XYZ file of C-alpha atoms in Angstrom:
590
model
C -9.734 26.059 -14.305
C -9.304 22.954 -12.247
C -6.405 20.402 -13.124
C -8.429 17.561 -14.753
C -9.982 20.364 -17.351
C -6.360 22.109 -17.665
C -5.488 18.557 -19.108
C -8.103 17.993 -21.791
C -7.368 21.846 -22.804
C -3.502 21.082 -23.191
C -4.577 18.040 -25.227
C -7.185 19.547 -27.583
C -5.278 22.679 -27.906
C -1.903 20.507 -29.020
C -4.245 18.658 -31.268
C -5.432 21.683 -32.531
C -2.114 23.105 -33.235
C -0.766 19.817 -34.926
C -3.643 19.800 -37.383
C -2.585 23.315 -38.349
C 0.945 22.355 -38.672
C -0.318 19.431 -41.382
C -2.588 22.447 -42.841
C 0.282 24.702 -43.126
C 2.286 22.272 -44.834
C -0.784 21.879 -47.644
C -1.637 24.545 -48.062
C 1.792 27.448 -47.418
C 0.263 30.760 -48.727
C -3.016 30.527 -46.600
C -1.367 29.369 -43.412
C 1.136 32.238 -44.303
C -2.148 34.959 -44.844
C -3.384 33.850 -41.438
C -0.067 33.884 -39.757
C -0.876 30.531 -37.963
C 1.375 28.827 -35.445
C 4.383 31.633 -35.937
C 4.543 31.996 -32.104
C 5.021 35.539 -31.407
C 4.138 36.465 -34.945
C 0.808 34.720 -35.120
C -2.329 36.993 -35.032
C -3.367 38.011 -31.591
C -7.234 37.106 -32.939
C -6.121 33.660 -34.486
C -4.527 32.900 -31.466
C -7.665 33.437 -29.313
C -9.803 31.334 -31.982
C -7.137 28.306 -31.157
C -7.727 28.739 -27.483
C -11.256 29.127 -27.412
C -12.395 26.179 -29.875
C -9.653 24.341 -27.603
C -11.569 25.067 -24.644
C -14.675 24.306 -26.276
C -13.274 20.925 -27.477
C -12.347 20.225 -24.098
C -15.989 20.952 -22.233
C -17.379 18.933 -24.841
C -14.604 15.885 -24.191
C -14.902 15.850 -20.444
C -18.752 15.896 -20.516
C -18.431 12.743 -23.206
C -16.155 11.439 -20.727
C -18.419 11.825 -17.553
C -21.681 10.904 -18.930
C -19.540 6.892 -19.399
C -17.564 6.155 -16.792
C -19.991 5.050 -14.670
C -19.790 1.770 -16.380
C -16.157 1.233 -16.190
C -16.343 2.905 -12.696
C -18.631 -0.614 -11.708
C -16.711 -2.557 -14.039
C -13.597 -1.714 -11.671
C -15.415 -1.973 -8.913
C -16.577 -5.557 -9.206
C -12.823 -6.469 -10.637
C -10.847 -4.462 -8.503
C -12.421 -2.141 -6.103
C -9.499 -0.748 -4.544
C -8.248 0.636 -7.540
C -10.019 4.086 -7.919
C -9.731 4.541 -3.908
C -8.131 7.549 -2.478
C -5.182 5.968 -0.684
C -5.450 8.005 3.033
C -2.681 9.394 5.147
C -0.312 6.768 7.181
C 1.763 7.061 10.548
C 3.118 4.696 12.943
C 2.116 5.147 16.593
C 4.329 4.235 19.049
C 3.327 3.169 22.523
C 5.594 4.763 25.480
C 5.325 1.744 27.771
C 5.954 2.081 31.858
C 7.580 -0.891 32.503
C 6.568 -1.650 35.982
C 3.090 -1.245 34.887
C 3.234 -3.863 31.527
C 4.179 -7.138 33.222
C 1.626 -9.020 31.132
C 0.897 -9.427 27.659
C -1.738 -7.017 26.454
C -3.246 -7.278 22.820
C -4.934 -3.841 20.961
C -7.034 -5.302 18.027
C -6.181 -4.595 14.479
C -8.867 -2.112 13.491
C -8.582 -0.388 16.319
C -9.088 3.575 16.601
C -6.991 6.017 17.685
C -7.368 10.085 17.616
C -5.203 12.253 17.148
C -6.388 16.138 17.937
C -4.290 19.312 16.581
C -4.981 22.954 15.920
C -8.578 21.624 17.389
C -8.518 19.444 14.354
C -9.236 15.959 15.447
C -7.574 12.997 13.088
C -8.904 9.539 13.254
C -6.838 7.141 12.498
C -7.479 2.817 12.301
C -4.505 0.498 13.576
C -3.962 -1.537 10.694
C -2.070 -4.637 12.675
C -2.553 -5.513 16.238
C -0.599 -4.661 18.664
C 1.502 -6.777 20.784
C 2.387 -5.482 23.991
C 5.117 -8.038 25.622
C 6.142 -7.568 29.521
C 10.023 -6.870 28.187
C 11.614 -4.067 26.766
C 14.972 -3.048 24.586
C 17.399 -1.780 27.006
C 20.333 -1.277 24.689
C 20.955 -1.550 20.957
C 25.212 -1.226 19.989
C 27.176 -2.383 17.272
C 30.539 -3.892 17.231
C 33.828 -5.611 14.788
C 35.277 -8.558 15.024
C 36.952 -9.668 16.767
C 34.093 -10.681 19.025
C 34.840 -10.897 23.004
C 31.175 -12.931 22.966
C 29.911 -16.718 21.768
C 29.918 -16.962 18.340
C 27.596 -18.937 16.362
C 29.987 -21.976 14.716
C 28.814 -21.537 11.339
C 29.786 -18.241 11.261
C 32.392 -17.868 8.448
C 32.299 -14.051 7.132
C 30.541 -11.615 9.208
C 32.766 -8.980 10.300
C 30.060 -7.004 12.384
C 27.487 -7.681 15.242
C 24.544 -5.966 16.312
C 23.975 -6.352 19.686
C 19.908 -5.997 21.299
C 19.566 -6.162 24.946
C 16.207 -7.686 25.452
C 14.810 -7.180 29.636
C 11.868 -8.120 31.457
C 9.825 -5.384 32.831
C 9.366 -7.343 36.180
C 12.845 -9.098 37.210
C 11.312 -12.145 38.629
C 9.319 -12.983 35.504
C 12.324 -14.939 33.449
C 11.449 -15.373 29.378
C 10.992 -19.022 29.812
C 7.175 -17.945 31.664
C 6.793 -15.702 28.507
C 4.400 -16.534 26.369
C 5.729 -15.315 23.323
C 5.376 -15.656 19.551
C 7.044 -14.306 17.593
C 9.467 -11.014 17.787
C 7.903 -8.264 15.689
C 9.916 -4.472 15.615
C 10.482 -1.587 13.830
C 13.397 -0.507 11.911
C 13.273 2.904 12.644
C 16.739 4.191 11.655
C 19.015 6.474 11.579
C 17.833 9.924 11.649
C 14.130 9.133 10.264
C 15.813 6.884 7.401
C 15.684 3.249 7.947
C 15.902 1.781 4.062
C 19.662 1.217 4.219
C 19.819 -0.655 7.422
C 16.468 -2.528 6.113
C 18.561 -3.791 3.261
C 21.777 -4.718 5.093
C 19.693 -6.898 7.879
C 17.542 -8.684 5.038
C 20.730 -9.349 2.401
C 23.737 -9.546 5.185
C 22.864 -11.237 8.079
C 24.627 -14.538 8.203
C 23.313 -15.465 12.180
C 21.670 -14.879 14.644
C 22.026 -15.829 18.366
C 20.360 -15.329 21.851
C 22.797 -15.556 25.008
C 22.591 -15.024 28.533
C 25.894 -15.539 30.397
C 27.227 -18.859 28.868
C 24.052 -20.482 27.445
C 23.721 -19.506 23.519
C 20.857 -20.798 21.136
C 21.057 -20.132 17.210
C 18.403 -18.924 16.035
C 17.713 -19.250 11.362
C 18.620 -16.299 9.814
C 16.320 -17.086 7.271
C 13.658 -16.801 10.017
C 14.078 -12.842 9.895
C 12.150 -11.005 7.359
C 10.286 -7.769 6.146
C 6.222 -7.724 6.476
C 5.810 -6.298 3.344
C 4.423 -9.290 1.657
C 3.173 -11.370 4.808
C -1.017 -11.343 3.209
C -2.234 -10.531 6.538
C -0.389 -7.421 6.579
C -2.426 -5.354 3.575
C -2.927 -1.849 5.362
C -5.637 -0.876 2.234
C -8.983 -2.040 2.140
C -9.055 -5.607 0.410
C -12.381 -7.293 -1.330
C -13.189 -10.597 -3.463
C -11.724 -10.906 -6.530
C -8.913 -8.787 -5.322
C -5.179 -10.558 -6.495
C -2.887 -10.610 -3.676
C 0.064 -9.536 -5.542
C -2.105 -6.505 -6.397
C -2.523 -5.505 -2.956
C 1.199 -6.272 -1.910
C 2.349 -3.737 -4.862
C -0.462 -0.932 -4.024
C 0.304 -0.933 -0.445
C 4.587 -1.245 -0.953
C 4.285 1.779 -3.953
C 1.664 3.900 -1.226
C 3.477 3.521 2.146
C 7.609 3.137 1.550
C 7.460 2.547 4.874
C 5.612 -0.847 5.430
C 9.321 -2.589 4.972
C 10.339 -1.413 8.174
C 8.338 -3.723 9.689
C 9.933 -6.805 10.839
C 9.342 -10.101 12.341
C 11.878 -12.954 13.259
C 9.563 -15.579 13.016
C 8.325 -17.740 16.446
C 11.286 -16.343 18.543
C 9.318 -16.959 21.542
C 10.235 -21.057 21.115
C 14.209 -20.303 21.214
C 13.314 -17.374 23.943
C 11.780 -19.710 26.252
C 14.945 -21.705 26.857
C 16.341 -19.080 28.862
C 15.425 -18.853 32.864
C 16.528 -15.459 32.977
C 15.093 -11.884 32.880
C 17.773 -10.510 30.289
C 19.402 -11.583 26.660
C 21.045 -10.628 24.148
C 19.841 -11.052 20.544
C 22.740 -10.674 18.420
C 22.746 -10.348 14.585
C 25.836 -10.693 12.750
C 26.338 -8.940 10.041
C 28.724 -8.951 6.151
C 30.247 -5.798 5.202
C 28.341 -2.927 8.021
C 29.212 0.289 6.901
C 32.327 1.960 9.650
C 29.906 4.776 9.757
C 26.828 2.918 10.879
C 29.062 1.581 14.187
C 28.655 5.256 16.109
C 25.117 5.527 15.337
C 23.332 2.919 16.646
C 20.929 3.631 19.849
C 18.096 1.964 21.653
C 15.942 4.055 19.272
C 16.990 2.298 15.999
C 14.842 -0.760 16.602
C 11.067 -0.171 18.729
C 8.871 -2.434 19.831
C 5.180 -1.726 20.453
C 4.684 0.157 17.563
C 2.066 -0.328 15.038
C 1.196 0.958 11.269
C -2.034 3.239 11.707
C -3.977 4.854 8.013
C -6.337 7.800 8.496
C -9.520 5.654 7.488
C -12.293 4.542 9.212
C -16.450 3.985 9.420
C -18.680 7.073 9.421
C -22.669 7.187 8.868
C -23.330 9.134 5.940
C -25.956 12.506 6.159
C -29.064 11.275 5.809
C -30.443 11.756 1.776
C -33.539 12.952 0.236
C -33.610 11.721 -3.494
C -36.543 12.778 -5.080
C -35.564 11.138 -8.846
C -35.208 14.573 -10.331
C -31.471 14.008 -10.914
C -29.105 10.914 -11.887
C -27.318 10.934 -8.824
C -26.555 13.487 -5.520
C -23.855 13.385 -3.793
C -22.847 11.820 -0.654
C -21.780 13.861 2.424
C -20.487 12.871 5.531
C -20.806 15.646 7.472
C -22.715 18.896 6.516
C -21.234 20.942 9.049
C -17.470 19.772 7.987
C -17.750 19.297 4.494
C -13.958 20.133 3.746
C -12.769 17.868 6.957
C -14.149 14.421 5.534
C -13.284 13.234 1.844
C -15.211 9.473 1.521
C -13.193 6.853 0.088
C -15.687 4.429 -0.430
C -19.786 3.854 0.452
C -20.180 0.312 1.878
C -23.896 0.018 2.313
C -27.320 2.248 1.542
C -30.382 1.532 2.904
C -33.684 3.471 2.980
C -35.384 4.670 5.726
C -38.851 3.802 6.441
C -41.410 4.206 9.278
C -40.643 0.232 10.369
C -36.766 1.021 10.187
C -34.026 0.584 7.954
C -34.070 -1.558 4.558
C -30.968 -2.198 3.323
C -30.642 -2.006 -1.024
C -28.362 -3.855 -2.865
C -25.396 -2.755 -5.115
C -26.552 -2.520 -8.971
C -24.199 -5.112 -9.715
C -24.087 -7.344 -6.754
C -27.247 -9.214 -7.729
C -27.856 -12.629 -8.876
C -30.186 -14.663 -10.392
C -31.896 -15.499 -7.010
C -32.798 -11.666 -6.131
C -35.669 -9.816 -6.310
C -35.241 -7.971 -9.753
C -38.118 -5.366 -8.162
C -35.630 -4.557 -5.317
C -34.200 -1.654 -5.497
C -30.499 -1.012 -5.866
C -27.804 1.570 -5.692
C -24.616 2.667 -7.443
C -21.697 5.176 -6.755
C -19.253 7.187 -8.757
C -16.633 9.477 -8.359
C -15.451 12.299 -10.166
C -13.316 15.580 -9.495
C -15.701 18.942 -9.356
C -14.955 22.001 -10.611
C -12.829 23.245 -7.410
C -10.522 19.984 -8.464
C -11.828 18.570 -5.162
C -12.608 14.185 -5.090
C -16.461 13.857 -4.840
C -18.698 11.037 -4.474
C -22.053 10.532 -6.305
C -24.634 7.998 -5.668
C -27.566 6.640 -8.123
C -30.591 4.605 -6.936
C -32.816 2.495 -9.069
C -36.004 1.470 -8.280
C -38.455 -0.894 -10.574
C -41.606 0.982 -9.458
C -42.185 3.328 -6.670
C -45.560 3.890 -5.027
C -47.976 6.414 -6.478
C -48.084 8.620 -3.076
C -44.123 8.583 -2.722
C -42.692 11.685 -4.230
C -38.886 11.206 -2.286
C -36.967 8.351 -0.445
C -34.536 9.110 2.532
C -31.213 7.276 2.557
C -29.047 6.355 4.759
C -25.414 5.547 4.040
C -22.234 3.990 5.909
C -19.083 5.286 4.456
C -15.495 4.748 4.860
C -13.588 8.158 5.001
C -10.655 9.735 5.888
C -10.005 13.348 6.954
C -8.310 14.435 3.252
C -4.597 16.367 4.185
C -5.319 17.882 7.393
C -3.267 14.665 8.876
C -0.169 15.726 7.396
C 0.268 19.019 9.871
C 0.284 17.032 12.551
C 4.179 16.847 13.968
C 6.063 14.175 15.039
C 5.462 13.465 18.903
C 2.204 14.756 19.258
C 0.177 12.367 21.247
C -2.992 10.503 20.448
C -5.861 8.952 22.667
C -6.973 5.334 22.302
C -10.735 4.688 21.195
C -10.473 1.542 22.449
C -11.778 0.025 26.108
C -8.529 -1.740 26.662
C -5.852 -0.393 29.620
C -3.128 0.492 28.049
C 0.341 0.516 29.719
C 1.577 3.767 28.545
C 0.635 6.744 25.970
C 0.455 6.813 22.266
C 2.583 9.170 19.979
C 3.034 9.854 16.587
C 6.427 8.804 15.366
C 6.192 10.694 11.786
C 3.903 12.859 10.380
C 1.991 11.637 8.539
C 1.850 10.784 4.910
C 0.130 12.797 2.309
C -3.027 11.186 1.089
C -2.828 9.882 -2.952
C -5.859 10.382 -4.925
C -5.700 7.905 -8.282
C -6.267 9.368 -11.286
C -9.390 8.733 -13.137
C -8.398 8.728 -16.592
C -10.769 6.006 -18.140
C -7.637 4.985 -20.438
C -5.539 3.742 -17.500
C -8.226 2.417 -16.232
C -8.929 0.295 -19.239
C -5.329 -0.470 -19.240
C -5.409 -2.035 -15.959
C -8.662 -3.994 -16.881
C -6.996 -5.240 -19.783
C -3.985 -6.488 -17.809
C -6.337 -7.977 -15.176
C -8.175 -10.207 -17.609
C -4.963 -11.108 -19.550
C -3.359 -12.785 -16.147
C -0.100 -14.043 -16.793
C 0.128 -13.662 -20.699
C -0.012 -10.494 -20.497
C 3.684 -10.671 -19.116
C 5.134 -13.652 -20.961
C 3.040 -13.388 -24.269
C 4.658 -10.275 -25.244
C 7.389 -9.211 -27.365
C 9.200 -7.137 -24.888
C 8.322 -8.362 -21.654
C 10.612 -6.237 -20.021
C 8.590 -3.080 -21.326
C 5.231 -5.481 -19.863
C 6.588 -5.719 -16.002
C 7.609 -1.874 -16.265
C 3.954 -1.006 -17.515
C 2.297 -3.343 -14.729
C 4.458 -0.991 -12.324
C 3.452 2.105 -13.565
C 0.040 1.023 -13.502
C -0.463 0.315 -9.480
C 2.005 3.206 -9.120
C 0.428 6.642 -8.345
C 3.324 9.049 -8.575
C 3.738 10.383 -12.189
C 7.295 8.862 -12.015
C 7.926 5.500 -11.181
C 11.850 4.948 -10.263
C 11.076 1.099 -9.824
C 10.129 0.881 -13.180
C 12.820 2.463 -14.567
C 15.420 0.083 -12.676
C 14.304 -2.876 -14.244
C 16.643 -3.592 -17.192
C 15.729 -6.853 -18.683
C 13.280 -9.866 -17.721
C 13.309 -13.303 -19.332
C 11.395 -16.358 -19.128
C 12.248 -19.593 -18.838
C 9.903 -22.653 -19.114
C 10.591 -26.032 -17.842
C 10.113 -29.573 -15.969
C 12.449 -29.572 -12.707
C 12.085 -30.985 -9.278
C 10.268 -29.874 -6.649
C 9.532 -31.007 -3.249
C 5.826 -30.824 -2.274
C 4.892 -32.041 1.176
C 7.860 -33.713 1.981
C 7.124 -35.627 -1.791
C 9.406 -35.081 -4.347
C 7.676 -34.310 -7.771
C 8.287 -33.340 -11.200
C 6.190 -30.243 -12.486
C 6.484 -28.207 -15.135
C 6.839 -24.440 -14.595
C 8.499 -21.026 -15.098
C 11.866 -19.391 -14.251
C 11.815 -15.633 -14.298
C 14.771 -13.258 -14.038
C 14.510 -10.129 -13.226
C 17.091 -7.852 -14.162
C 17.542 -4.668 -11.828
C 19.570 -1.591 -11.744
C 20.373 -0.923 -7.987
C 21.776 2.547 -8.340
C 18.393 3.858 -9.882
C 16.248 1.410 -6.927
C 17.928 2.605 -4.454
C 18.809 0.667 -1.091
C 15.547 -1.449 -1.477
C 16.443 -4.161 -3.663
C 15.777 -6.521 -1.317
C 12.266 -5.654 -0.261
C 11.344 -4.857 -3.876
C 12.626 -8.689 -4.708
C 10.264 -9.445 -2.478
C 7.356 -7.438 -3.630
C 8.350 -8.725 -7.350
C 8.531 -12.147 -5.991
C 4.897 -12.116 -4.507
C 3.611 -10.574 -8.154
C 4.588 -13.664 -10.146
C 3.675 -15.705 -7.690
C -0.304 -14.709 -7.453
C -0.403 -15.701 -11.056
C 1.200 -19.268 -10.560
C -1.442 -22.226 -11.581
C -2.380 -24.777 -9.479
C -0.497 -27.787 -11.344
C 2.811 -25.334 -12.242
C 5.362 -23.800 -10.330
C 7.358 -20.407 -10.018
C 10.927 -19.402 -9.468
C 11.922 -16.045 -9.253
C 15.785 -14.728 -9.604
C 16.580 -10.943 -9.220
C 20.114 -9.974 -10.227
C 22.006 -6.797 -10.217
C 22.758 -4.919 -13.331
C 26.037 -4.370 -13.830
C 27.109 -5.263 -10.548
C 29.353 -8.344 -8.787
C 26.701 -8.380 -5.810
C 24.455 -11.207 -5.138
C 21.251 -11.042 -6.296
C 18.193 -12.600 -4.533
C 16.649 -16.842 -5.772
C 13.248 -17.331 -4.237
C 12.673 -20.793 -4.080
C 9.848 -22.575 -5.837
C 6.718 -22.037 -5.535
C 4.074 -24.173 -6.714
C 0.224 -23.455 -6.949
C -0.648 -26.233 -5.083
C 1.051 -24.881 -1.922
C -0.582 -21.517 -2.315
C -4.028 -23.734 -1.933
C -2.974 -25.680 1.066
């Protein structure tokens, strides 16, 4: 019995046994005749009679349930596509540069492949960034207390800790100042694997940051460093129109943890290029770092050239034969290595004809300007009876010729190779698909994360519709909107717990007409405060990235004549909390 047809027994069957709990209750001296629901008492017969009209029950429920969802399958997937898609593995690839060999910027394009072979299992996996490869390197990474035997920044006031990056040129004679250089992306890779803490502490406690070299010292925003999480060019999952951006941003943060470790100090190149030198130091100074922290801090806790990489990517479909006899057949990727591909999504069909390929149109893609006669396609997915994720795929065509018994059908797919990815170690090395020289080899930095497959129960589904087309009532016009946020959580969330949920404690709304400065203009506008009320102990050392992730949720739904301000506090706690400044839907526009 697979695990979606466990489910609908364990419902019918505690349906079943709550009914004869009510008949028991009516009706004392038959229930009592027939022994029913006395546990080990109850008739060995009876007891098989439950199970099997249970079972039966079930059958009958999942076949009512498969013969609809087709509908709210399309309805989802002209909404929200991305919602019913298996969420592939992730790893971050790092690039072992030779330094005498990268003394000029080189540039791998987002969507670029990479392959990864072990046990003669080979992985593909799609960069999901580009990658930046600048002619310097870290050379050392410490840590330090005041007091400080280095320049200070002068509007430093309470930092009590430094931590110190030694930035160098790969070639000595090429000084930053003949960098061309944007701005300074890294990863926070941690201490022992486990970067969240430090994440936190850099995004919440850093007061300054400087660049020196000998005497010369340039100050550099704090407020210029920041997580990636949210940046909307930095969605790893597949994104289409009418997606919300908020959406995306709380998919991808609840699917990859790790996306907060990347970080980006934002056009460091302009304060870099003041410096005629081949080495600095990039200091950060830091409130309140842990005692502990001080011993453990290594070149290795910050990389460069490393980039986010999910096991997704473009493969033609097996060519089809649909001869009309049945409502769908299902797509394959590979014949010969069923088991090794699992498609995520189909992205085109078209039928193949003598003259060539004619592409169809999705069932619901059409408007009033196509060809009604054309034919179209549709696709659905469903679990088989092996609990394995399969996709199905319906054509439709107004009238077929008289002679023409079959069609042939040609798909492109987007798929990813299912869990194999996750035996792959840490370290192993991977091959670039791409015709760019690369300065060094790729290797895996973690294994990779185990693929998530989102359930298809047709009532979450609906549940996330229903938000969808509410918008941002369905968070204020409630009458516990605290219980509203928590539900929108669990909802984008595909682990069966949800600790972010949990943490939040209380959320209130505010609405009013404040200031706000709009293009250098300032305005009055009405709009909304929200606080959000969290519990750190149960979140974890994240609050700061999840403020952010929070943050970017209220802000997709902010109109274009209203503004948003978002406070997250601590619950029960004499720490700062996190004030986003306004944001007003006009700006989102420009």
């Amino acid at each position: 019995m697979s695990d979606q047809m466990l489910s609908y027994f364990e419902r019918e069957l505690a349906s079943i046994r709550s009914a004869l709990s009510d008949y028991g209750r009516d009706f004392p001296q038959h229930a009592g005749s027939m022994r029913l629901n006395q546990h080990d008492q109850e008739d060995p017969n009876i007891s098989r009679l439950i199970e099997a009209a249970a079972l039966l029950n079930a059958k009958t429920e999942k076949r009512l349930d498969e013969q609809f969802p087709e509908i709210l399958q399309d309805l989802i997937n002209i909404v929200y596509p991305g919602y019913l898609q298996v969420i592939p593995s992730y790893t971050p690839f790092y690039l072992d540069v030779e330094a005498e060999e990268a003394t000029a910027k080189v540039v791998l394009n987002k969507g670029s492949e990479l392959s990864v072979v072990h046990d003669e299992v080979e992985s593909i996996f799609t960069l999901v960034d580009e990658m930046v490869i600048e002619p310097f390197h870290i050379a050392d990474i410490s840590a330090t207390t005041a007091p400080f035997n280095f320049p200070t920044p002068p509007t430093l006031r309470r930092s009590d800790s430094a931590i110190q990056v030694e930035l160098s040129s790969n070639d000595p004679e090429l000084f930053f100042s003949q960098m061309d250089i944007g701005s300074f992306d890294f990863y926070v890779r941690g201490f022992e694997s486990s970067s969240r803490g430090l994440i936190d502490l850099l995004l919440l406690n850093t007061e300054a940051i400087s660049i020196t070299s000998g005497e010369r010292q340039v100050i550099v925003e704090p407020n210029k460093l920041r997580s990636r999480i949210t940046d909307p060019d930095f969605i790893w999952l597949p994104t289409y129109d009418g997606h919300l951006s908020g959406f995306d941003i709380l998919r991808d943060y609840f699917a990859y943890p790790d996306k907060a470790a990347y970080m980006r100090i934002e056009d460091l190149g302009e304060e870099l290029s003041q410096f005629d030198t081949d080495k600095v130091q990039l200091t950060f100074f830091i409130k309140q770092l842990p005692v502990e922290y001080l011993s453990l801090f290594s070149r290795n806790v910050f990389l460069l050239n490393t980039a986010p990489a999910v096991n997704l990517f473009s493969k033609r479909g097996e060519p089809m034969r649909y001869d009309f006899s049945k409502l769908s057949i299902p797509v394959i990727a590979d014949a010969q290595q069923q088991d090794h591909f699992t498609v995520v999504s189909v992205e085109s069909v078209c039928e193949v004809m003598s003259t060539g390929e004619v592409p169809l149109s999705p069932i619901y893609a059409s408007g009033y300007w196509s060809d009604t006669d054309a034919p179209q396609w549709q696709s659905s997915q469903h679990w088989d009876h092996k609990g394995r994720r399969c996709m199905n795929l319906s054509v439709s065509y107004a009238q077929l010729p008289a002679e023409q018994e079959a069609v042939v059908l040609a798909t492109q797919l987007l798929v990813c190779n299912g869990r194999a990815p996750c035996l792959i170690p840490s370290g192993t090395l991977a091959n670039s698909l791409a015709a760019v020289d690369l300065p060094g080899e790729f290797s895996i930095l973690k294994t990779p994360t185990a693929p998530q497959y989102p359930s298809l129960d047709n009532q979450l589904t609906w549940r996330f519709l229903a938000m969808l087309n509410a918008n941002f009532a369905s968070l204020v016009q409630t009458d516990d909107p605290t219980v509203a946020l928590q539900d929108t959580l669990r909802l984008t969330c595909n682990s069966v717990q949800c600790p972010q949920a949990y943490a939040i404690k209380k959320v209130s709304y505010r609405h009013l007409v404040a200031p706000i400065t709009i293009a250098g203009h300032s305005i009055f506008a009405s709009g909304t405060e929200i606080e959000v009320v969290v519990d750190d102990e149960i979140l974890g050392a994240d609050f700061s990235v999840f403020s952010q992730v929070l943050n970017s949720v209220f802000s997709q739904y902010c109109s274009f004549d209203r503004f948003i301000q978002v406070s997250v506090e601590r619950f029960g706690s004499d720490n700062p909390g996190v004030q986003f400044p306004k944001t007003h839907g006009s700006q989102l526009c420009l």
